mmCIF file of C-alpha atoms in Angstrom:
data_model
loop_
_atom_site.group_PDB
_atom_site.id
_atom_site.type_symbol
_atom_site.label_atom_id
_atom_site.label_comp_id
_atom_site.label_asym_id
_atom_site.label_seq_id
_atom_site.Cartn_x
_atom_site.Cartn_y
_atom_site.Cartn_z
ATOM 1 C CA MET P 363 -9.846 -21.671 -12.714
ATOM 2 C CA ALA P 364 -9.339 -19.877 -15.464
ATOM 3 C CA ARG P 365 -6.933 -16.809 -15.103
ATOM 4 C CA ILE P 366 -8.202 -13.281 -14.921
ATOM 5 C CA ARG P 367 -7.263 -10.958 -17.819
ATOM 6 C CA LEU P 368 -5.616 -8.152 -16.449
ATOM 7 C CA GLY P 369 -4.232 -4.396 -17.988
ATOM 8 C CA MET P 370 -1.969 -2.136 -16.770
ATOM 9 C CA VAL P 371 -2.018 1.598 -16.670
ATOM 10 C CA GLY P 372 1.315 3.311 -16.104
ATOM 11 C CA GLY P 373 4.288 0.939 -15.294
ATOM 12 C CA GLY P 374 6.658 0.812 -18.498
ATOM 13 C CA ASN P 375 9.313 -1.679 -18.934
ATOM 14 C CA ASP P 376 11.649 0.734 -17.053
ATOM 15 C CA ALA P 377 9.235 1.040 -14.113
ATOM 16 C CA PHE P 378 10.244 -0.075 -10.341
ATOM 17 C CA ILE P 379 6.466 -0.633 -9.357
ATOM 18 C CA GLY P 380 4.976 -1.688 -12.500
ATOM 19 C CA GLY P 381 7.539 -4.608 -12.560
ATOM 20 C CA VAL P 382 6.579 -5.453 -8.844
ATOM 21 C CA HIS P 383 3.231 -5.359 -9.641
ATOM 22 C CA ARG P 384 3.706 -7.383 -12.724
ATOM 23 C CA ILE P 385 5.478 -10.127 -10.751
ATOM 24 C CA ALA P 386 3.176 -10.022 -8.008
ATOM 25 C CA SER P 387 0.342 -11.058 -10.423
ATOM 26 C CA ARG P 388 1.842 -14.090 -11.620
ATOM 27 C CA ILE P 389 3.131 -15.641 -8.606
ATOM 28 C CA ASP P 390 -0.287 -17.702 -7.837
ATOM 29 C CA ASP P 391 -0.881 -17.764 -11.578
ATOM 30 C CA ARG P 392 -4.096 -15.914 -11.396
ATOM 31 C CA PHE P 393 -3.880 -13.139 -13.751
ATOM 32 C CA ASP P 394 -2.599 -12.678 -17.842
ATOM 33 C CA LEU P 395 -1.356 -9.531 -18.567
ATOM 34 C CA VAL P 396 -3.009 -8.692 -21.857
ATOM 35 C CA ALA P 397 -3.126 -4.927 -22.608
ATOM 36 C CA GLY P 398 -1.549 -1.659 -21.577
ATOM 37 C CA ALA P 399 -1.467 1.901 -21.514
ATOM 38 C CA LEU P 400 1.946 2.277 -20.202
ATOM 39 C CA SER P 401 3.399 5.219 -20.736
ATOM 40 C CA SER P 402 2.769 9.033 -21.300
ATOM 41 C CA THR P 403 3.028 8.456 -25.100
ATOM 42 C CA PRO P 404 1.606 5.600 -27.493
ATOM 43 C CA GLU P 405 5.130 5.287 -28.954
ATOM 44 C CA LYS P 406 6.704 4.448 -25.391
ATOM 45 C CA SER P 407 3.867 2.349 -24.190
ATOM 46 C CA ALA P 408 3.990 0.161 -27.680
ATOM 47 C CA ALA P 409 7.552 -0.134 -27.111
ATOM 48 C CA SER P 410 7.176 -1.289 -23.485
ATOM 49 C CA ALA P 411 4.363 -3.590 -24.195
ATOM 50 C CA GLU P 412 6.459 -5.241 -27.144
ATOM 51 C CA ALA P 413 9.179 -5.644 -24.739
ATOM 52 C CA LEU P 414 7.375 -7.253 -22.136
ATOM 53 C CA GLY P 415 5.218 -9.207 -24.472
ATOM 54 C CA ILE P 416 2.048 -7.457 -23.966
ATOM 55 C CA PRO P 417 -0.436 -8.225 -26.837
ATOM 56 C CA ARG P 418 -2.615 -5.135 -26.776
ATOM 57 C CA SER P 419 -1.025 -1.844 -26.278
ATOM 58 C CA TYR P 420 -2.797 1.695 -26.131
ATOM 59 C CA GLY P 421 -2.050 5.249 -26.320
ATOM 60 C CA SER P 422 -3.878 6.161 -23.568
ATOM 61 C CA PHE P 423 -6.149 5.091 -20.570
ATOM 62 C CA GLU P 424 -9.103 6.369 -21.771
ATOM 63 C CA GLU P 425 -8.355 4.683 -25.149
ATOM 64 C CA MET P 426 -7.881 1.512 -23.458
ATOM 65 C CA ALA P 427 -11.202 1.641 -21.130
ATOM 66 C CA GLU P 428 -13.167 1.971 -24.367
ATOM 67 C CA ALA P 429 -11.685 -0.675 -26.161
ATOM 68 C CA GLU P 430 -11.447 -3.518 -23.661
ATOM 69 C CA ALA P 431 -14.706 -3.011 -22.638
ATOM 70 C CA ALA P 432 -16.433 -3.496 -25.924
ATOM 71 C CA ARG P 433 -14.103 -6.909 -26.801
ATOM 72 C CA GLU P 434 -15.436 -10.078 -25.740
ATOM 73 C CA ASP P 435 -12.159 -11.153 -24.653
ATOM 74 C CA GLY P 436 -11.378 -7.591 -22.810
ATOM 75 C CA ILE P 437 -9.821 -7.019 -19.619
ATOM 76 C CA GLU P 438 -11.623 -8.006 -16.634
ATOM 77 C CA ALA P 439 -9.580 -5.903 -14.055
ATOM 78 C CA VAL P 440 -6.596 -3.121 -14.399
ATOM 79 C CA SER P 441 -3.791 -2.328 -12.546
ATOM 80 C CA ILE P 442 -3.282 1.267 -12.149
ATOM 81 C CA VAL P 443 0.313 2.027 -11.110
ATOM 82 C CA THR P 444 1.165 5.562 -12.352
ATOM 83 C CA PRO P 445 2.234 8.507 -10.134
ATOM 84 C CA ASN P 446 -0.285 9.557 -7.714
ATOM 85 C CA HIS P 447 -1.872 12.684 -9.864
ATOM 86 C CA VAL P 448 -3.022 9.800 -12.524
ATOM 87 C CA HIS P 449 -4.959 7.638 -10.310
ATOM 88 C CA ALA P 450 -8.333 9.119 -10.033
ATOM 89 C CA ALA P 451 -8.992 9.938 -13.570
ATOM 90 C CA ALA P 452 -7.726 6.310 -14.519
ATOM 91 C CA ALA P 453 -9.736 4.398 -11.895
ATOM 92 C CA LYS P 454 -12.893 6.131 -12.516
ATOM 93 C CA ALA P 455 -12.628 5.457 -16.440
ATOM 94 C CA PHE P 456 -12.460 1.840 -15.940
ATOM 95 C CA LEU P 457 -15.312 1.509 -13.039
ATOM 96 C CA ALA P 458 -17.343 3.313 -15.201
ATOM 97 C CA LYS P 459 -17.197 0.357 -17.708
ATOM 98 C CA GLY P 460 -17.600 -2.221 -15.121
ATOM 99 C CA ILE P 461 -13.621 -3.065 -15.030
ATOM 100 C CA HIS P 462 -12.283 -4.126 -11.418
ATOM 101 C CA VAL P 463 -9.545 -1.614 -10.570
ATOM 102 C CA ILE P 464 -6.498 -2.636 -8.515
ATOM 103 C CA CYS P 465 -4.528 0.613 -7.789
ATOM 104 C CA ASP P 466 -1.391 1.513 -6.140
ATOM 105 C CA LYS P 467 -1.180 3.598 -2.999
ATOM 106 C CA PRO P 468 -1.824 6.581 -1.825
ATOM 107 C CA LEU P 469 -5.336 6.325 -3.368
ATOM 108 C CA THR P 470 -4.908 10.327 -5.243
ATOM 109 C CA SER P 471 -2.749 13.086 -5.073
ATOM 110 C CA THR P 472 -5.528 15.607 -3.688
ATOM 111 C CA LEU P 473 -8.257 14.837 -1.122
ATOM 112 C CA GLU P 474 -10.768 16.442 -3.668
ATOM 113 C CA ASP P 475 -9.909 13.756 -6.422
ATOM 114 C CA ALA P 476 -10.149 11.428 -3.630
ATOM 115 C CA GLU P 477 -13.469 12.187 -2.482
ATOM 116 C CA ALA P 478 -14.578 12.041 -5.931
ATOM 117 C CA LEU P 479 -13.156 8.644 -6.752
ATOM 118 C CA ALA P 480 -14.959 7.476 -3.657
ATOM 119 C CA ALA P 481 -18.215 8.571 -5.037
ATOM 120 C CA SER P 482 -17.373 6.735 -8.382
ATOM 121 C CA VAL P 483 -16.459 3.572 -6.324
ATOM 122 C CA ALA P 484 -19.925 3.534 -4.349
ATOM 123 C CA GLU P 485 -21.744 3.935 -7.640
ATOM 124 C CA ALA P 486 -19.665 1.400 -9.645
ATOM 125 C CA GLU P 487 -20.511 -2.684 -9.314
ATOM 126 C CA ALA P 488 -16.613 -3.244 -10.243
ATOM 127 C CA LEU P 489 -14.291 -3.708 -7.143
ATOM 128 C CA PHE P 490 -11.937 -0.970 -5.847
ATOM 129 C CA ILE P 491 -8.801 -2.557 -4.088
ATOM 130 C CA LEU P 492 -5.892 -0.756 -2.837
ATOM 131 C CA THR P 493 -2.285 -2.149 -2.651
ATOM 132 C CA HIS P 494 -1.229 -1.406 0.597
ATOM 133 C CA ASN P 495 0.877 -4.903 0.121
ATOM 134 C CA TYR P 496 2.681 -4.904 3.645
ATOM 135 C CA THR P 497 -0.908 -6.019 5.106
ATOM 136 C CA GLY P 498 -0.535 -9.261 3.373
ATOM 137 C CA TYR P 499 2.828 -10.201 4.893
ATOM 138 C CA PRO P 500 2.039 -13.409 7.218
ATOM 139 C CA MET P 501 3.015 -12.201 10.364
ATOM 140 C CA ILE P 502 1.322 -8.925 10.206
ATOM 141 C CA ARG P 503 -1.887 -11.405 9.529
ATOM 142 C CA GLN P 504 -0.618 -13.024 12.687
ATOM 143 C CA ALA P 505 -0.596 -9.904 14.775
ATOM 144 C CA ARG P 506 -3.625 -8.894 13.809
ATOM 145 C CA ALA P 507 -5.333 -12.217 14.649
ATOM 146 C CA MET P 508 -3.815 -11.792 17.913
ATOM 147 C CA VAL P 509 -5.023 -8.436 18.653
ATOM 148 C CA ALA P 510 -8.408 -9.349 17.493
ATOM 149 C CA SER P 511 -8.242 -12.290 19.799
ATOM 150 C CA GLY P 512 -7.431 -10.444 23.169
ATOM 151 C CA ASP P 513 -3.905 -11.612 23.506
ATOM 152 C CA LEU P 514 -2.564 -8.661 23.692
ATOM 153 C CA GLY P 515 -5.616 -7.161 26.161
ATOM 154 C CA GLU P 516 -6.731 -3.410 25.996
ATOM 155 C CA ILE P 517 -4.521 -1.791 23.192
ATOM 156 C CA ARG P 518 -2.852 0.906 24.901
ATOM 157 C CA ILE P 519 -0.106 1.991 22.776
ATOM 158 C CA VAL P 520 0.798 1.703 18.822
ATOM 159 C CA GLN P 521 4.253 2.728 17.386
ATOM 160 C CA ALA P 522 5.130 2.808 13.601
ATOM 161 C CA GLU P 523 7.957 4.132 11.790
ATOM 162 C CA TYR P 524 9.316 3.889 8.089
ATOM 163 C CA PRO P 525 12.557 5.304 7.654
ATOM 164 C CA GLN P 526 14.604 5.222 4.511
ATOM 165 C CA ASP P 527 17.997 7.294 3.153
ATOM 166 C CA TRP P 528 17.437 7.455 -0.335
ATOM 167 C CA LEU P 529 16.813 11.108 -0.401
ATOM 168 C CA THR P 530 19.170 12.549 1.482
ATOM 169 C CA ALA P 531 21.030 13.603 -1.281
ATOM 170 C CA PRO P 532 19.071 15.697 -3.937
ATOM 171 C CA MET P 533 18.312 12.719 -6.114
ATOM 172 C CA GLU P 534 15.620 14.726 -7.812
ATOM 173 C CA ASN P 535 18.025 16.572 -9.299
ATOM 174 C CA GLU P 536 20.382 13.902 -10.907
ATOM 175 C CA GLY P 537 18.367 12.563 -13.276
ATOM 176 C CA VAL P 538 16.382 9.839 -10.998
ATOM 177 C CA LYS P 539 12.806 9.524 -12.221
ATOM 178 C CA GLN P 540 11.583 8.194 -9.040
ATOM 179 C CA ALA P 541 12.912 10.874 -7.159
ATOM 180 C CA GLU P 542 11.544 13.547 -9.364
ATOM 181 C CA TRP P 543 7.824 12.664 -9.639
ATOM 182 C CA ARG P 544 7.930 11.698 -5.611
ATOM 183 C CA THR P 545 9.205 15.159 -4.954
ATOM 184 C CA ASP P 546 6.814 17.119 -7.328
ATOM 185 C CA PRO P 547 3.397 18.428 -5.916
ATOM 186 C CA ALA P 548 1.700 18.466 -8.841
ATOM 187 C CA ARG P 549 2.425 14.550 -9.220
ATOM 188 C CA SER P 550 2.931 13.632 -5.695
ATOM 189 C CA GLY P 551 0.362 15.664 -3.849
ATOM 190 C CA ALA P 552 0.803 17.496 -0.613
ATOM 191 C CA GLY P 553 2.765 14.891 1.156
ATOM 192 C CA GLY P 554 6.096 13.659 0.496
ATOM 193 C CA SER P 555 7.557 10.981 3.104
ATOM 194 C CA VAL P 556 4.040 11.285 4.684
ATOM 195 C CA GLY P 557 2.226 10.054 1.350
ATOM 196 C CA ASP P 558 4.624 7.788 0.120
ATOM 197 C CA ILE P 559 5.813 5.904 3.302
ATOM 198 C CA GLY P 560 3.811 7.389 6.010
ATOM 199 C CA THR P 561 0.660 6.158 4.663
ATOM 200 C CA HIS P 562 1.964 2.842 4.901
ATOM 201 C CA ALA P 563 2.984 2.979 8.078
ATOM 202 C CA HIS P 564 -0.365 4.333 9.108
ATOM 203 C CA ASN P 565 -2.333 1.997 7.412
ATOM 204 C CA LEU P 566 -0.141 -0.975 9.136
ATOM 205 C CA ALA P 567 -0.563 0.510 12.549
ATOM 206 C CA CYS P 568 -4.605 0.759 11.958
ATOM 207 C CA PHE P 569 -5.089 -2.726 10.373
ATOM 208 C CA VAL P 570 -3.054 -4.602 13.129
ATOM 209 C CA SER P 571 -4.797 -2.780 16.009
ATOM 210 C CA GLY P 572 -7.832 -2.343 14.608
ATOM 211 C CA LEU P 573 -8.145 1.278 15.599
ATOM 212 C CA GLN P 574 -8.603 4.300 13.947
ATOM 213 C CA VAL P 575 -6.564 7.336 14.235
ATOM 214 C CA GLU P 576 -8.790 10.635 15.224
ATOM 215 C CA SER P 577 -6.288 13.318 15.778
ATOM 216 C CA LEU P 578 -2.574 13.918 15.349
ATOM 217 C CA ALA P 579 0.116 16.448 15.753
ATOM 218 C CA ALA P 580 2.263 16.364 13.143
ATOM 219 C CA ASP P 581 6.025 18.304 12.395
ATOM 220 C CA LEU P 582 7.127 17.912 9.122
ATOM 221 C CA GLN P 583 10.500 18.950 7.930
ATOM 222 C CA SER P 584 12.335 19.202 4.034
ATOM 223 C CA TRP P 585 15.951 18.738 4.751
ATOM 224 C CA GLY P 586 16.610 18.538 1.071
ATOM 225 C CA LYS P 587 17.696 21.972 -0.644
ATOM 226 C CA GLY P 588 14.690 23.765 -2.264
ATOM 227 C CA ARG P 589 12.453 20.327 -1.831
ATOM 228 C CA LYS P 590 8.921 21.577 -1.968
ATOM 229 C CA LEU P 591 7.300 18.494 0.089
ATOM 230 C CA ASP P 592 8.471 17.163 3.247
ATOM 231 C CA ASP P 593 11.143 14.661 3.396
ATOM 232 C CA ASN P 594 11.331 13.611 7.514
ATOM 233 C CA ALA P 595 7.752 13.940 9.713
ATOM 234 C CA HIS P 596 7.090 13.129 13.225
ATOM 235 C CA MET P 597 3.732 12.703 14.184
ATOM 236 C CA MET P 598 1.937 11.793 17.957
ATOM 237 C CA LEU P 599 -1.372 9.832 17.230
ATOM 238 C CA ARG P 600 -4.513 9.587 19.429
ATOM 239 C CA PHE P 601 -6.852 6.663 18.430
ATOM 240 C CA ALA P 602 -10.408 6.164 18.967
ATOM 241 C CA GLY P 603 -10.868 4.651 22.428
ATOM 242 C CA GLY P 604 -8.132 6.232 23.956
ATOM 243 C CA ALA P 605 -4.895 4.494 22.525
ATOM 244 C CA ARG P 606 -1.814 6.694 21.851
ATOM 245 C CA GLY P 607 0.963 6.369 19.226
ATOM 246 C CA MET P 608 3.750 7.791 17.308
ATOM 247 C CA LEU P 609 4.588 7.482 13.984
ATOM 248 C CA TRP P 610 7.991 8.796 12.090
ATOM 249 C CA SER P 611 8.531 8.395 8.311
ATOM 250 C CA SER P 612 11.570 9.491 6.677
ATOM 251 C CA GLN P 613 13.629 9.622 3.528
ATOM 252 C CA VAL P 614 16.892 11.342 4.954
ATOM 253 C CA ALA P 615 17.951 8.599 7.594
ATOM 254 C CA PRO P 616 21.131 7.450 6.180
ATOM 255 C CA GLY P 617 21.667 3.735 7.093
ATOM 256 C CA ASN P 618 17.638 2.805 6.730
ATOM 257 C CA GLU P 619 16.604 1.035 3.573
ATOM 258 C CA ASN P 620 13.013 -0.370 4.147
ATOM 259 C CA ALA P 621 12.781 0.108 7.843
ATOM 260 C CA LEU P 622 9.505 -0.162 8.350
ATOM 261 C CA LYS P 623 8.428 -1.430 12.114
ATOM 262 C CA LEU P 624 5.327 -1.783 14.268
ATOM 263 C CA ARG P 625 5.145 -2.304 17.698
ATOM 264 C CA VAL P 626 1.799 -2.473 19.195
ATOM 265 C CA TYR P 627 1.157 -2.841 23.447
ATOM 266 C CA GLY P 628 -1.760 -3.734 25.540
ATOM 267 C CA ASP P 629 -2.458 -4.298 29.155
ATOM 268 C CA LYS P 630 -1.699 -8.176 29.032
ATOM 269 C CA GLY P 631 1.424 -7.989 26.077
ATOM 270 C CA GLY P 632 3.066 -6.488 23.405
ATOM 271 C CA LEU P 633 3.969 -7.136 19.692
ATOM 272 C CA GLU P 634 7.032 -5.998 17.468
ATOM 273 C CA TRP P 635 7.818 -6.477 13.847
ATOM 274 C CA SER P 636 9.938 -5.607 11.238
ATOM 275 C CA GLN P 637 9.977 -5.591 7.457
ATOM 276 C CA GLU P 638 13.128 -6.143 6.862
ATOM 277 C CA ASP P 639 13.096 -9.475 8.777
ATOM 278 C CA PRO P 640 9.131 -10.012 8.022
ATOM 279 C CA ASN P 641 8.995 -13.906 8.921
ATOM 280 C CA TYR P 642 9.482 -13.257 12.720
ATOM 281 C CA LEU P 643 6.805 -11.775 15.002
ATOM 282 C CA TRP P 644 7.804 -10.829 18.825
ATOM 283 C CA PHE P 645 5.262 -11.514 21.468
ATOM 284 C CA THR P 646 5.692 -10.938 25.042
ATOM 285 C CA PRO P 647 3.127 -11.454 27.401
ATOM 286 C CA LEU P 648 3.079 -9.549 30.648
ATOM 287 C CA GLY P 649 5.573 -10.771 33.388
ATOM 288 C CA GLU P 650 6.742 -13.607 30.795
ATOM 289 C CA PRO P 651 9.716 -14.130 28.771
ATOM 290 C CA LYS P 652 9.831 -12.784 24.976
ATOM 291 C CA ARG P 653 8.765 -15.084 22.588
ATOM 292 C CA LEU P 654 9.734 -15.715 18.849
ATOM 293 C CA ILE P 655 6.820 -16.984 16.576
ATOM 294 C CA THR P 656 8.167 -17.780 13.085
ATOM 295 C CA ARG P 657 6.395 -17.960 9.852
ATOM 296 C CA ASN P 658 4.812 -21.306 9.401
ATOM 297 C CA GLY P 659 6.651 -22.511 12.410
ATOM 298 C CA ALA P 660 5.360 -23.589 16.023
ATOM 299 C CA GLY P 661 2.862 -21.139 16.969
ATOM 300 C CA ALA P 662 1.495 -19.830 13.498
ATOM 301 C CA SER P 663 -1.968 -18.760 13.341
ATOM 302 C CA GLU P 664 -4.511 -20.213 10.589
ATOM 303 C CA ALA P 665 -4.753 -16.461 9.934
ATOM 304 C CA SER P 666 -0.674 -16.356 8.921
ATOM 305 C CA GLN P 667 -0.508 -20.091 7.689
ATOM 306 C CA SER P 668 -3.082 -19.520 5.046
ATOM 307 C CA VAL P 669 -0.950 -16.771 3.192
ATOM 308 C CA SER P 670 2.196 -18.355 3.655
ATOM 309 C CA ARG P 671 3.574 -20.316 0.498
ATOM 310 C CA ILE P 672 6.534 -22.299 1.729
ATOM 311 C CA PRO P 673 7.763 -24.110 4.343
ATOM 312 C CA GLY P 674 9.283 -22.056 7.397
ATOM 313 C CA GLY P 675 12.620 -21.070 7.104
ATOM 314 C CA HIS P 676 12.418 -20.056 3.883
ATOM 315 C CA PRO P 677 11.967 -16.439 3.669
ATOM 316 C CA GLU P 678 9.145 -14.842 2.204
ATOM 317 C CA GLY P 679 8.840 -10.897 2.280
ATOM 318 C CA TYR P 680 7.880 -8.436 0.106
ATOM 319 C CA LEU P 681 6.881 -9.759 -3.216
ATOM 320 C CA GLU P 682 5.197 -12.373 -1.592
ATOM 321 C CA GLY P 683 2.856 -9.925 0.132
ATOM 322 C CA PHE P 684 2.259 -7.945 -2.716
ATOM 323 C CA ALA P 685 1.241 -11.352 -4.226
ATOM 324 C CA THR P 686 -1.128 -11.830 -1.590
ATOM 325 C CA ILE P 687 -3.088 -8.848 -2.060
ATOM 326 C CA TYR P 688 -3.207 -9.867 -5.973
ATOM 327 C CA ASN P 689 -4.205 -13.312 -5.041
ATOM 328 C CA GLU P 690 -7.415 -12.364 -2.845
ATOM 329 C CA ALA P 691 -8.479 -9.875 -5.536
ATOM 330 C CA ALA P 692 -8.530 -12.464 -7.680
ATOM 331 C CA ASP P 693 -10.666 -14.720 -5.296
ATOM 332 C CA ALA P 694 -12.857 -11.575 -4.735
ATOM 333 C CA ILE P 695 -13.227 -10.782 -8.497
ATOM 334 C CA ARG P 696 -14.340 -14.053 -8.980
ATOM 335 C CA ALA P 697 -16.614 -14.369 -5.908
ATOM 336 C CA VAL P 698 -18.321 -10.826 -7.418
ATOM 337 C CA GLN P 699 -19.040 -12.660 -10.792
ATOM 338 C CA GLY P 700 -20.261 -15.571 -9.222
ATOM 339 C CA GLY P 701 -23.143 -13.471 -7.301
ATOM 340 C CA ALA P 702 -21.413 -12.248 -4.004
ATOM 341 C CA SER P 703 -21.978 -8.701 -2.753
ATOM 342 C CA ARG P 704 -18.644 -6.458 -3.010
ATOM 343 C CA GLU P 705 -18.606 -6.229 0.759
ATOM 344 C CA SER P 706 -18.635 -9.878 1.463
ATOM 345 C CA ALA P 707 -15.926 -10.630 -1.491
ATOM 346 C CA MET P 708 -13.500 -7.721 -0.230
ATOM 347 C CA GLY P 709 -12.571 -9.873 2.952
ATOM 348 C CA VAL P 710 -9.540 -7.644 4.749
ATOM 349 C CA LEU P 711 -8.489 -6.738 1.160
ATOM 350 C CA PRO P 712 -7.738 -2.590 1.524
ATOM 351 C CA GLY P 713 -10.225 -0.664 -0.415
ATOM 352 C CA ILE P 714 -11.716 2.463 -1.071
ATOM 353 C CA ALA P 715 -12.191 3.098 2.848
ATOM 354 C CA ALA P 716 -8.543 2.369 3.613
ATOM 355 C CA GLY P 717 -7.688 5.005 0.822
ATOM 356 C CA MET P 718 -9.652 7.608 2.044
ATOM 357 C CA ASP P 719 -8.323 7.096 5.621
ATOM 358 C CA GLY P 720 -4.690 7.432 4.028
ATOM 359 C CA MET P 721 -5.613 10.600 2.314
ATOM 360 C CA ARG P 722 -7.042 12.182 5.410
ATOM 361 C CA PHE P 723 -4.166 11.233 7.243
ATOM 362 C CA ILE P 724 -1.768 13.123 4.570
ATOM 363 C CA ASN P 725 -4.178 16.135 5.032
ATOM 364 C CA ALA P 726 -4.182 16.038 8.861
ATOM 365 C CA CYS P 727 -0.263 15.734 8.885
ATOM 366 C CA VAL P 728 0.326 18.701 6.359
ATOM 367 C CA THR P 729 -2.606 21.187 8.277
ATOM 368 C CA SER P 730 -1.115 20.162 11.695
ATOM 369 C CA SER P 731 2.590 21.265 10.529
ATOM 370 C CA ALA P 732 1.558 24.156 9.084
ATOM 371 C CA ASN P 733 -0.103 25.208 12.265
ATOM 372 C CA ASP P 734 2.903 24.783 14.194
ATOM 373 C CA ALA P 735 2.321 20.861 15.403
ATOM 374 C CA ALA P 736 -1.411 21.544 16.334
ATOM 375 C CA TRP P 737 -3.842 18.862 16.764
ATOM 376 C CA THR P 738 -5.953 18.179 14.117
ATOM 377 C CA LYS P 739 -8.693 15.806 13.610
ATOM 378 C CA LEU P 740 -8.825 13.230 10.304
#
């Protein structure tokens, strides 16, 4: 099958997440990156395109959307990997031209922008895919399938955490580009750690449990001197149907790199998973010894095996999880081009609904904390 012609907005030669998206799009050989508006100026964009071997460079995403839509060999999809405040305008520009959008999370920087984008997605014929990459991990797919099949029974407790330590020192004042925009409300939005990594923990808790958070009580802190956004947050969660949960996100927890963890407990058993040891899933049936399920090992389900690429024992992780999202995005794009509905083509891919859930989560966290951790509906 022919590769999908891909463009990219943001993600210049020195950008971390842009490089991740480029690698992920190539792992399963489904995309050709042929165009980009990679930086804030035409000159920087052209320099990055030349360094990366991208044939067509544009000075803005508006110019790119217009020009590529007019070409017979124009891009079929675009990756948006900019700071959050650019997501909405860029996505709307490409959707309006019938170009499929693959967008980094969170959805936007403000709930107002998110609602406007959701309206554009509803009116568009093209797909909108949000790269909540942890949903692509094989053992997360295994955990989701086990919950859905009733292996845990009725879900009672869901706990998620995502601690890091990279903002313990004031990195935004030391010329670290990633820290500068992530701690800037104008570019990042109202949430700091809750927007950057808390949304991952929230999304994963809902994806695996099959439940939605109805309300939360949040306590947000900014430990960095003069920092305008939270760098640590504790939340209690109430899920639809009665389950309860806790969520912790932090970027000031020394000794933690990317320590995303998920625990789900029902009346028949429990599951535990850690992103830093992603090929293992611990399952404990009530009253029985704890069992270790490994990726592509004994006990691995079809749901996890279908997104595993190599034999068990060889580590798969972050880049492969991201690649699963891109691979399934490619399947969805070809399905829609072949006449399938957008809804059927998306499968379990995170889309605009997951994005809106994340934005409501951020908004509720900020609102709750400003009101002395009052219970707040999403």
